[in-house]
Short mmCIF file of C-alpha atoms in Angstrom, two decimals:
data_model
loop_
_atom_site.label_atom_id
_atom_site.label_comp_id
_atom_site.label_asym_id
_atom_site.label_seq_id
_atom_site.Cartn_x
_atom_site.Cartn_y
_atom_site.Cartn_z
CA MET A 1430 -28.91 14.91 18.94
CA GLY A 1431 -28.41 11.16 19.32
CA LEU A 1432 -25.16 9.31 19.37
CA GLU A 1433 -21.97 11.07 18.24
CA LEU A 1434 -18.61 9.38 17.86
CA TYR A 1435 -15.50 11.56 17.71
CA LEU A 1436 -12.95 9.58 15.73
CA ASP A 1437 -9.91 9.64 13.48
CA LEU A 1438 -9.45 6.35 11.66
CA LEU A 1439 -5.68 6.69 11.83
CA SER A 1440 -6.06 5.73 15.49
CA GLN A 1441 -6.33 2.08 16.48
CA PRO A 1442 -8.94 2.42 19.23
CA CYS A 1443 -10.98 4.74 17.01
CA ARG A 1444 -11.08 2.09 14.33
CA ALA A 1445 -12.21 -0.53 16.82
CA VAL A 1446 -15.12 1.68 17.89
CA TYR A 1447 -15.98 2.58 14.29
CA ILE A 1448 -15.96 -1.02 13.12
CA PHE A 1449 -17.99 -2.15 16.13
CA ALA A 1450 -20.65 0.49 15.52
CA LYS A 1451 -20.83 -0.18 11.78
CA LYS A 1452 -20.82 -3.97 12.09
CA ASN A 1453 -23.68 -3.80 14.58
CA ARG A 1454 -25.57 -1.19 12.57
CA ILE A 1455 -25.56 1.24 15.45
CA PRO A 1456 -26.73 4.61 14.11
CA PHE A 1457 -24.29 7.40 14.90
CA GLU A 1458 -23.00 10.73 13.69
CA LEU A 1459 -19.33 10.58 12.79
CA ARG A 1460 -17.47 13.62 14.09
CA ALA A 1461 -14.06 13.60 12.47
CA VAL A 1462 -11.22 14.83 14.66
CA ASP A 1463 -8.06 15.23 12.59
CA LEU A 1464 -5.13 14.02 14.66
CA LEU A 1465 -2.53 15.15 12.13
CA LYS A 1466 -3.93 18.66 12.34
CA GLY A 1467 -3.93 18.46 16.13
CA GLU A 1468 -7.68 18.99 16.38
CA GLN A 1469 -7.83 16.94 19.57
CA VAL A 1470 -5.95 19.66 21.43
CA SER A 1471 -8.14 22.44 20.08
CA LYS A 1472 -10.13 24.58 22.49
CA HIS A 1473 -13.29 23.32 20.85
CA PHE A 1474 -12.57 19.64 21.40
CA SER A 1475 -11.02 20.17 24.84
CA LYS A 1476 -14.39 21.51 25.98
CA LEU A 1477 -15.89 18.13 25.14
CA ASN A 1478 -13.00 16.06 26.48
CA SER A 1479 -10.39 17.76 28.61
CA LEU A 1480 -8.22 14.65 28.29
CA GLN A 1481 -7.82 15.60 24.62
CA LYS A 1482 -8.14 12.03 23.44
CA ILE A 1483 -10.18 10.11 20.89
CA PRO A 1484 -12.29 8.05 20.60
CA THR A 1485 -14.83 10.05 22.50
CA LEU A 1486 -18.53 9.21 22.64
CA LYS A 1487 -21.34 11.67 23.17
CA ASP A 1488 -24.79 10.20 23.69
CA ASP A 1489 -27.07 13.21 24.10
CA ASP A 1490 -25.49 14.73 27.21
CA PHE A 1491 -23.51 11.67 28.23
CA VAL A 1492 -19.81 12.01 27.31
CA LEU A 1493 -17.62 8.92 27.57
CA THR A 1494 -13.93 8.38 26.79
CA GLU A 1495 -11.67 5.28 26.67
CA SER A 1496 -12.30 2.85 23.84
CA THR A 1497 -12.90 -0.15 26.10
CA ALA A 1498 -15.55 1.71 28.06
CA ILE A 1499 -17.12 2.96 24.83
CA LEU A 1500 -17.24 -0.51 23.30
CA ILE A 1501 -18.82 -2.03 26.40
CA TYR A 1502 -21.33 0.82 26.66
CA LEU A 1503 -22.36 0.40 23.03
CA SER A 1504 -22.62 -3.38 23.34
CA GLN A 1505 -24.94 -3.06 26.33
CA LYS A 1506 -27.00 -0.14 25.15
CA TYR A 1507 -27.65 -1.58 21.71
CA HIS A 1508 -27.92 -5.21 22.84
CA THR A 1509 -25.36 -6.48 20.39
CA ASP A 1510 -24.85 -10.22 19.91
CA ASP A 1511 -23.70 -11.91 23.09
CA HIS A 1512 -20.39 -13.12 21.66
CA TRP A 1513 -18.89 -9.61 21.58
CA TYR A 1514 -19.02 -9.25 25.38
CA PRO A 1515 -20.42 -12.56 26.70
CA ALA A 1516 -22.81 -12.49 29.63
CA GLU A 1517 -21.38 -15.75 30.98
CA LEU A 1518 -19.11 -14.90 33.90
CA GLN A 1519 -15.93 -16.69 32.93
CA ALA A 1520 -16.20 -15.85 29.24
CA ARG A 1521 -16.58 -12.17 30.14
CA ALA A 1522 -13.67 -12.42 32.57
CA ARG A 1523 -11.46 -13.67 29.73
CA VAL A 1524 -12.28 -10.60 27.68
CA HIS A 1525 -11.23 -8.35 30.55
CA GLU A 1526 -8.17 -10.47 31.16
CA TYR A 1527 -7.06 -9.86 27.59
CA LEU A 1528 -7.96 -6.17 27.60
CA GLY A 1529 -5.95 -5.68 30.78
CA TRP A 1530 -2.84 -7.26 29.28
CA HIS A 1531 -3.52 -5.40 26.03
CA ALA A 1532 -3.42 -2.07 27.83
CA ASP A 1533 0.05 -2.82 29.21
CA PHE A 1534 1.75 -4.67 26.40
CA ILE A 1535 -0.01 -3.82 23.15
CA ARG A 1536 -1.22 -0.25 23.60
CA GLY A 1537 1.60 2.19 23.24
CA THR A 1538 3.88 -0.45 21.76
CA PHE A 1539 2.18 -1.16 18.46
CA GLY A 1540 1.64 2.47 17.59
CA VAL A 1541 5.30 3.50 17.84
CA MET A 1542 6.17 2.78 14.22
CA LEU A 1543 3.77 5.44 12.99
CA TRP A 1544 5.70 7.90 15.11
CA THR A 1545 9.11 6.76 13.95
CA LYS A 1546 8.28 6.62 10.26
CA VAL A 1547 5.80 9.44 9.81
CA LEU A 1548 4.90 11.67 12.75
CA ALA A 1549 8.28 12.47 14.24
CA PRO A 1550 9.79 13.43 10.85
CA LEU A 1551 6.70 15.58 10.23
CA ILE A 1552 7.65 17.84 13.12
CA GLY A 1553 11.30 17.74 12.24
CA THR A 1554 12.54 15.28 14.81
CA GLN A 1555 13.32 11.59 14.95
CA VAL A 1556 13.05 8.64 17.28
CA PRO A 1557 16.54 7.42 18.28
CA GLU A 1558 17.61 4.12 16.72
CA GLU A 1559 17.96 2.61 20.20
CA LYS A 1560 14.28 3.20 20.91
CA VAL A 1561 13.29 1.87 17.50
CA CYS A 1562 15.14 -1.39 18.24
CA ARG A 1563 13.68 -1.64 21.70
CA ASN A 1564 10.21 -1.19 20.23
CA ARG A 1565 10.73 -3.95 17.68
CA THR A 1566 11.78 -6.30 20.45
CA ALA A 1567 8.74 -5.33 22.50
CA ILE A 1568 6.48 -5.97 19.50
CA ASP A 1569 8.07 -9.38 18.95
CA GLU A 1570 7.68 -10.37 22.58
CA ALA A 1571 4.08 -9.20 22.65
CA LEU A 1572 3.26 -11.13 19.50
CA ASP A 1573 4.81 -14.27 20.96
CA LYS A 1574 2.69 -13.91 24.09
CA LEU A 1575 -0.41 -13.09 22.06
CA ASN A 1576 0.14 -16.24 20.06
CA ALA A 1577 1.07 -18.62 22.85
CA ARG A 1578 -0.81 -17.38 25.87
CA PHE A 1579 -3.96 -15.92 24.37
CA LEU A 1580 -4.65 -17.42 20.96
CA GLY A 1581 -3.13 -20.88 21.32
CA ASN A 1582 -5.17 -23.38 19.37
CA LYS A 1583 -8.39 -21.45 19.61
CA PRO A 1584 -9.98 -19.68 16.65
CA PHE A 1585 -10.16 -16.38 18.56
CA LEU A 1586 -8.32 -14.80 21.43
CA THR A 1587 -10.65 -15.71 24.26
CA GLY A 1588 -12.61 -18.62 22.84
CA GLN A 1589 -14.60 -19.95 19.96
CA GLN A 1590 -16.11 -16.63 18.90
CA VAL A 1591 -15.09 -13.05 18.16
CA THR A 1592 -15.11 -10.74 21.17
CA LEU A 1593 -14.13 -7.13 21.83
CA ALA A 1594 -10.66 -8.51 22.54
CA ASP A 1595 -10.19 -9.63 18.95
CA LEU A 1596 -11.39 -6.30 17.60
CA MET A 1597 -9.07 -4.25 19.79
CA ALA A 1598 -6.14 -6.55 19.00
CA LEU A 1599 -6.80 -6.55 15.26
CA GLU A 1600 -6.75 -2.80 15.01
CA GLU A 1601 -3.47 -2.62 16.91
CA MET A 1602 -1.99 -5.16 14.50
CA MET A 1603 -3.03 -2.98 11.55
CA GLN A 1604 -0.78 -0.16 12.70
CA PRO A 1605 2.66 -1.76 12.24
CA PHE A 1606 1.28 -3.77 9.33
CA ALA A 1607 0.38 -0.58 7.50
CA LEU A 1608 3.83 0.77 8.33
CA GLY A 1609 5.46 -2.15 6.56
CA LEU A 1610 6.26 -4.56 9.37
CA ASP A 1611 5.98 -8.27 8.60
CA LEU A 1612 4.16 -9.09 11.83
CA TYR A 1613 3.22 -12.64 11.05
CA GLU A 1614 6.47 -13.96 9.61
CA GLY A 1615 6.88 -17.28 11.34
CA ARG A 1616 3.56 -16.90 13.14
CA PRO A 1617 1.06 -18.70 10.90
CA GLN A 1618 -1.50 -19.09 13.68
CA LEU A 1619 -1.68 -15.35 14.20
CA ALA A 1620 -1.87 -14.81 10.45
CA SER A 1621 -4.85 -17.17 10.27
CA TRP A 1622 -6.47 -15.46 13.24
CA HIS A 1623 -6.07 -12.08 11.56
CA LYS A 1624 -7.74 -13.36 8.41
CA ARG A 1625 -10.47 -15.02 10.41
CA VAL A 1626 -11.36 -11.82 12.26
CA GLU A 1627 -11.35 -9.76 9.06
CA THR A 1628 -13.55 -12.35 7.35
CA PHE A 1629 -15.99 -12.16 10.24
CA LEU A 1630 -16.07 -8.38 10.14
CA GLY A 1631 -16.41 -8.33 6.37
CA ALA A 1632 -13.92 -7.32 3.69
CA GLU A 1633 -15.78 -4.17 2.71
CA LEU A 1634 -16.02 -2.81 6.26
CA CYS A 1635 -12.36 -3.61 6.89
CA GLU A 1636 -11.27 -1.96 3.67
CA GLU A 1637 -13.24 1.16 4.54
CA ALA A 1638 -12.02 1.37 8.12
CA HIS A 1639 -8.40 0.59 7.22
CA ARG A 1640 -8.17 2.86 4.21
CA SER A 1641 -6.46 5.83 5.89
CA ILE A 1642 -3.89 3.90 7.86
CA MET A 1643 -3.11 1.72 4.85
CA SER A 1644 -2.47 4.87 2.84
CA ILE A 1645 -0.34 6.69 5.39
CA LEU A 1646 2.99 5.64 3.88
CA GLU A 1647 1.72 6.56 0.45
CA TRP A 1648 0.71 10.04 1.65
CA ASN A 1649 4.04 10.36 3.39
CA ALA A 1650 5.92 9.39 0.23
CA SER A 1651 4.04 11.86 -1.92
CA LYS A 1652 4.57 14.50 0.76
CA THR A 1653 0.89 15.26 0.99
CA ILE A 1654 0.63 15.21 4.79
CA PRO A 1655 0.44 18.78 6.05
CA THR A 1656 2.67 19.72 8.98
CA PRO A 1657 0.71 19.49 12.22
CA ALA A 1658 -0.41 22.80 13.72
CA PRO A 1659 2.03 24.34 16.24
CA GLU A 1660 -0.45 23.82 19.11
CA ALA A 1661 -0.17 20.09 18.52
CA HIS A 1662 3.63 20.00 18.77
CA PRO A 1663 4.05 20.02 22.59
CA ASN A 1664 1.70 17.05 22.92
CA MET A 1665 3.46 15.22 20.12
CA LEU A 1666 6.86 15.83 21.67
CA LYS A 1667 5.55 14.64 25.03
CA ARG A 1668 4.24 11.49 23.39
CA LEU A 1669 7.59 10.92 21.68
CA SER A 1670 9.43 11.24 24.97
CA ARG A 1671 7.27 8.49 26.44
CA ILE A 1672 8.61 5.95 23.96
CA PRO A 1673 10.87 3.69 26.05
CA MET B 130 27.56 13.49 -28.07
CA ALA B 131 24.87 12.25 -30.42
CA GLY B 132 21.43 13.87 -30.20
CA LYS B 133 18.47 12.57 -28.27
CA PRO B 134 17.60 8.87 -28.39
CA MET B 135 15.19 8.11 -31.24
CA LEU B 136 12.54 5.48 -30.58
CA HIS B 137 11.15 3.51 -33.52
CA TYR B 138 7.78 1.91 -32.82
CA PHE B 139 4.12 2.37 -33.49
CA ASN B 140 2.17 4.98 -31.57
CA GLY B 141 1.16 2.76 -28.67
CA ARG B 142 2.48 1.15 -25.50
CA GLY B 143 3.35 -2.34 -26.67
CA ARG B 144 6.93 -3.35 -26.00
CA MET B 145 8.33 0.16 -26.15
CA GLU B 146 6.50 1.66 -23.19
CA SER B 147 8.92 0.36 -20.56
CA THR B 148 11.71 2.12 -22.43
CA ARG B 149 9.72 5.34 -22.48
CA TRP B 150 9.17 5.05 -18.70
CA LEU B 151 12.82 4.34 -18.02
CA LEU B 152 14.06 7.25 -20.11
CA ALA B 153 11.49 9.56 -18.54
CA ALA B 154 12.40 8.53 -15.00
CA ALA B 155 16.09 8.96 -15.83
CA GLY B 156 15.30 12.48 -16.97
CA VAL B 157 16.34 11.79 -20.56
CA GLU B 158 14.50 13.59 -23.34
CA PHE B 159 13.79 11.39 -26.34
CA GLU B 160 12.21 11.57 -29.77
CA GLU B 161 9.91 9.14 -31.49
CA LYS B 162 9.38 8.15 -35.11
CA PHE B 163 6.06 6.36 -35.34
CA ILE B 164 5.48 3.47 -37.69
CA GLU B 165 2.06 4.19 -39.19
CA THR B 166 1.83 1.54 -41.93
CA ALA B 167 3.24 -1.81 -42.96
CA GLU B 168 5.25 0.08 -45.55
CA ASP B 169 6.97 2.14 -42.83
CA LEU B 170 8.05 -1.07 -41.14
CA ASP B 171 9.26 -2.51 -44.44
CA LYS B 172 11.30 0.61 -45.09
CA LEU B 173 13.08 0.23 -41.73
CA ARG B 174 13.79 -3.41 -42.56
CA ASN B 175 15.09 -2.61 -46.04
CA ASP B 176 17.33 0.11 -44.64
CA GLY B 177 19.02 -2.57 -42.57
CA SER B 178 18.15 -0.72 -39.38
CA LEU B 179 16.51 -3.65 -37.65
CA MET B 180 18.94 -6.45 -36.79
CA PHE B 181 16.20 -9.03 -36.42
CA GLN B 182 13.63 -7.22 -38.63
CA GLN B 183 11.73 -6.32 -35.49
CA VAL B 184 10.83 -3.32 -33.39
CA PRO B 185 11.33 -1.88 -30.77
CA MET B 186 14.50 -0.28 -32.01
CA VAL B 187 16.22 2.65 -30.36
CA GLU B 188 18.91 4.79 -31.93
CA ILE B 189 21.13 5.89 -29.08
CA ASP B 190 24.78 6.96 -28.87
CA GLY B 191 25.46 5.79 -32.41
CA LEU B 192 23.92 2.37 -31.78
CA LYS B 193 20.81 0.97 -33.45
CA LEU B 194 19.66 -1.19 -30.56
CA ALA B 195 16.95 -3.79 -31.00
CA GLN B 196 15.64 -6.28 -28.38
CA THR B 197 13.79 -4.68 -25.50
CA ARG B 198 16.02 -6.15 -22.79
CA ALA B 199 19.15 -4.94 -24.52
CA ILE B 200 17.68 -1.46 -24.83
CA LEU B 201 16.63 -1.35 -21.17
CA ASN B 202 19.96 -2.79 -19.97
CA TYR B 203 21.88 -0.14 -21.87
CA ILE B 204 19.78 2.75 -20.61
CA ALA B 205 19.83 1.45 -17.03
CA SER B 206 23.62 1.04 -17.11
CA LYS B 207 24.21 4.39 -18.70
CA TYR B 208 22.09 6.28 -16.18
CA ASN B 209 23.19 4.41 -13.03
CA LEU B 210 19.91 2.64 -12.51
CA TYR B 211 21.42 -0.84 -12.47
CA GLY B 212 22.87 -1.22 -8.98
CA LYS B 213 26.42 -0.78 -7.73
CA ASP B 214 27.76 -4.33 -8.11
CA ILE B 215 26.88 -7.67 -9.64
CA LYS B 216 24.88 -8.84 -6.61
CA GLU B 217 22.65 -5.76 -6.69
CA ARG B 218 22.36 -6.19 -10.44
CA ALA B 219 21.25 -9.79 -9.95
CA LEU B 220 18.49 -8.69 -7.60
CA ILE B 221 17.46 -5.92 -9.97
CA ASP B 222 17.35 -8.45 -12.82
CA MET B 223 15.30 -10.88 -10.77
CA TYR B 224 12.77 -8.22 -9.78
CA SER B 225 12.63 -6.76 -13.29
CA GLU B 226 11.99 -10.17 -14.84
CA GLY B 227 9.19 -10.78 -12.33
CA VAL B 228 7.63 -7.48 -13.33
CA ALA B 229 8.08 -8.42 -16.98
CA ASP B 230 6.30 -11.74 -16.49
CA LEU B 231 3.19 -10.07 -15.10
CA GLY B 232 3.60 -7.20 -17.55
CA GLU B 233 3.61 -9.63 -20.43
CA MET B 234 0.26 -11.03 -19.31
CA VAL B 235 -1.15 -7.50 -19.27
CA LEU B 236 0.39 -6.67 -22.63
CA LEU B 237 -1.13 -9.69 -24.32
CA LEU B 238 -4.59 -8.78 -23.05
CA SER B 239 -4.99 -6.29 -25.86
CA ILE B 240 -4.73 -9.03 -28.47
CA THR B 241 -6.69 -11.64 -26.53
CA PRO B 242 -9.94 -12.62 -28.26
CA PRO B 243 -12.99 -11.18 -26.43
CA GLY B 244 -14.28 -14.62 -25.42
CA GLU B 245 -11.07 -15.41 -23.52
CA LYS B 246 -10.49 -11.95 -22.07
CA GLU B 247 -12.45 -12.39 -18.85
CA ALA B 248 -10.60 -15.55 -17.93
CA LYS B 249 -7.26 -13.90 -18.66
CA ILE B 250 -8.13 -10.88 -16.53
CA ALA B 251 -9.13 -13.15 -13.65
CA GLN B 252 -5.82 -14.94 -13.96
CA ILE B 253 -3.90 -11.66 -13.93
CA LYS B 254 -5.75 -10.52 -10.81
CA GLU B 255 -5.08 -13.82 -9.08
CA ARG B 256 -1.38 -13.74 -9.90
CA THR B 257 -1.13 -10.13 -8.86
CA LEU B 258 -2.75 -10.68 -5.48
CA ASN B 259 -1.22 -14.04 -4.65
CA ARG B 260 2.20 -13.96 -6.23
CA TYR B 261 3.61 -10.71 -7.51
CA PHE B 262 2.34 -8.07 -5.10
CA PRO B 263 3.19 -10.12 -2.00
CA ALA B 264 6.64 -10.88 -3.41
CA PHE B 265 7.53 -7.24 -3.95
CA GLU B 266 5.87 -6.07 -0.72
CA LYS B 267 7.98 -8.65 1.11
CA VAL B 268 11.18 -7.27 -0.41
CA LEU B 269 10.31 -3.77 0.74
CA LYS B 270 9.31 -5.05 4.19
CA SER B 271 12.49 -7.04 4.57
CA HIS B 272 14.81 -4.04 4.56
CA GLY B 273 12.37 -1.26 5.31
CA GLN B 274 14.06 1.01 2.76
CA ASP B 275 12.44 3.30 0.25
CA TYR B 276 13.59 1.39 -2.86
CA LEU B 277 13.79 -2.22 -3.86
CA VAL B 278 17.57 -2.56 -4.09
CA GLY B 279 20.50 -0.86 -2.42
CA ASN B 280 18.48 1.93 -0.82
CA LYS B 281 18.65 3.73 -4.14
CA LEU B 282 16.32 4.18 -7.10
CA SER B 283 16.95 1.56 -9.78
CA ARG B 284 15.25 0.36 -12.93
CA ALA B 285 13.48 -2.28 -10.81
CA ASP B 286 11.53 0.44 -9.00
CA ILE B 287 10.62 2.17 -12.24
CA HIS B 288 9.49 -1.03 -13.99
CA LEU B 289 7.45 -1.99 -10.91
CA VAL B 290 5.76 1.40 -10.62
CA GLU B 291 4.89 1.31 -14.32
CA LEU B 292 3.28 -2.08 -13.73
CA LEU B 293 1.40 -0.76 -10.70
CA TYR B 294 -0.25 1.80 -12.96
CA TYR B 295 -1.36 -0.92 -15.38
CA VAL B 296 -2.76 -3.02 -12.57
CA GLU B 297 -4.56 0.05 -11.27
CA GLU B 298 -6.16 0.47 -14.69
CA LEU B 299 -7.35 -3.12 -14.50
CA ASP B 300 -8.60 -2.97 -10.89
CA SER B 301 -7.72 -0.18 -8.51
CA SER B 302 -8.57 -2.23 -5.43
CA LEU B 303 -5.84 -4.84 -5.90
CA ILE B 304 -3.14 -2.70 -4.27
CA ALA B 305 -5.24 -1.82 -1.20
CA ASN B 306 -3.50 -4.18 1.22
CA PHE B 307 0.03 -3.45 0.09
CA PRO B 308 1.05 -0.28 1.91
CA LEU B 309 4.70 -0.39 0.85
CA LEU B 310 3.87 -0.81 -2.82
CA LYS B 311 1.50 2.13 -2.53
CA ALA B 312 4.23 4.18 -0.92
CA LEU B 313 6.74 3.26 -3.65
CA LYS B 314 4.25 4.22 -6.33
CA ALA B 315 3.64 7.58 -4.65
CA ARG B 316 7.34 8.20 -4.11
CA VAL B 317 8.45 7.49 -7.69
CA SER B 318 5.42 9.33 -9.09
CA SER B 319 6.40 12.45 -7.23
CA PHE B 320 9.81 12.79 -8.93
CA PRO B 321 9.59 15.87 -11.19
CA MET B 322 10.43 13.99 -14.41
CA VAL B 323 7.99 11.19 -13.64
CA LYS B 324 5.32 13.67 -12.58
CA LYS B 325 5.70 15.38 -15.95
CA PHE B 326 5.57 12.04 -17.74
CA LEU B 327 2.34 11.18 -15.93
CA GLN B 328 0.60 14.33 -17.06
CA PRO B 329 -1.60 14.42 -20.16
CA GLY B 330 0.23 15.56 -23.28
CA SER B 331 3.43 13.71 -22.39
CA GLN B 332 4.99 10.89 -24.43
CA ARG B 333 3.32 8.30 -22.17
CA LYS B 334 0.93 6.26 -24.27
CA PRO B 335 -2.69 5.47 -23.33
CA PRO B 336 -4.17 1.96 -23.43
CA LEU B 337 -4.77 0.67 -26.93
CA ASP B 338 -8.14 1.66 -28.35
CA GLU B 339 -9.90 -0.19 -31.16
CA GLU B 340 -8.57 2.11 -33.84
CA SER B 341 -4.94 1.87 -32.74
CA LEU B 342 -5.25 -1.88 -32.32
CA GLU B 343 -6.47 -2.17 -35.91
CA LYS B 344 -3.58 -0.03 -37.08
CA ALA B 345 -1.09 -2.20 -35.18
CA ARG B 346 -2.62 -5.36 -36.63
CA LYS B 347 -2.08 -3.98 -40.14
CA ILE B 348 1.49 -2.88 -39.44
CA PHE B 349 2.57 -6.15 -37.89
CA LYS B 350 0.27 -8.30 -40.03
CA LEU B 351 -1.37 -9.90 -36.97
CA LYS B 352 -4.50 -12.03 -37.20
#
């Protein structure tokens, strides 16, 4: 049986988990859950995770959801290098400090563009211009805070080394980046940070993990994305309505 | 109306391919008369058909047009692929010339001596990654629209997509971090006329092989 990871690399937290596992050579079985097909709401997947969300981890009989919990679990179980989730009290507290802010101001905000440009049109609807503008402002404000309050003059978000915070943040940045937003215009420090994290993770691993999201506009333009299954629509519409 | 445009060139990409792409994307059927030997070229010269004794030359609408830019300008204007006013045209020109600069480097690769080829390829890759791809990606990012200029297909998009195919032939990984360029390539490639042009058996020309290169050398009396 062993470790199974239920992922779709179009999703930011899924990519963070995937990259973490690969970078640390954690052996796992990849169980692909196709978000565009709505597989996460299928009866089959719902049996595993009634929250109908990915990433989901299954370690023999132990099922765990929530990317942060999964990352911490993997780092402890497989004794990954200390820098990811430092044992030192204050260093660890900084990681949680970032992840807490991340959950409020990055999660949900940085993924909106995929909805406006690709997913909403796929099910025949659209995100109102007002919400699109509001989202862009929210992204801008979050980036300013990320830059000033978290990164500052440090090489990484919480200190001198890469932590889970940088990984989670990087993958959120990839979303609007892949959708054509110039995130780092006028933010050279963040641009350097982005490069630094990718260099640490390795170009090949990043290219592999980012391939689907970086191709999403291409697939959209060549009209090769199939319409999501009807069962997925109610969830998608609910998600769309949650966009402020 | 005169018949279809007639393209005079040898059977290869060279400096005529961008015209073939533009006509194809504009949905214009065209014919080709291939120069096979130096004598064929001489005949065209002696007929007075080539203003500057050079090809490409395109017979179109009663004109015998030489000079690649003149040919492309005419076709773009005729088929509304040149913007709606002089400002849009200026942008289209700027982008097209940028494409042409990188395209020229790729074009000359086929006649670069083998010893210098590797260095030239490295230079092309460097320019692509650090100058040209970021420049065009930035344009697309800046307005978030589907096409480079005026939210409408123009010759700039077609020239750029043609170039993207050549870069892909050189190294398919170069475009990986340019999502908007990838999307543009997919979008233009999916137009019915372009799709047809991209299929085998169309008038699109393959890269120059040894045999065709030899033939071209003889025709144009190159070293």
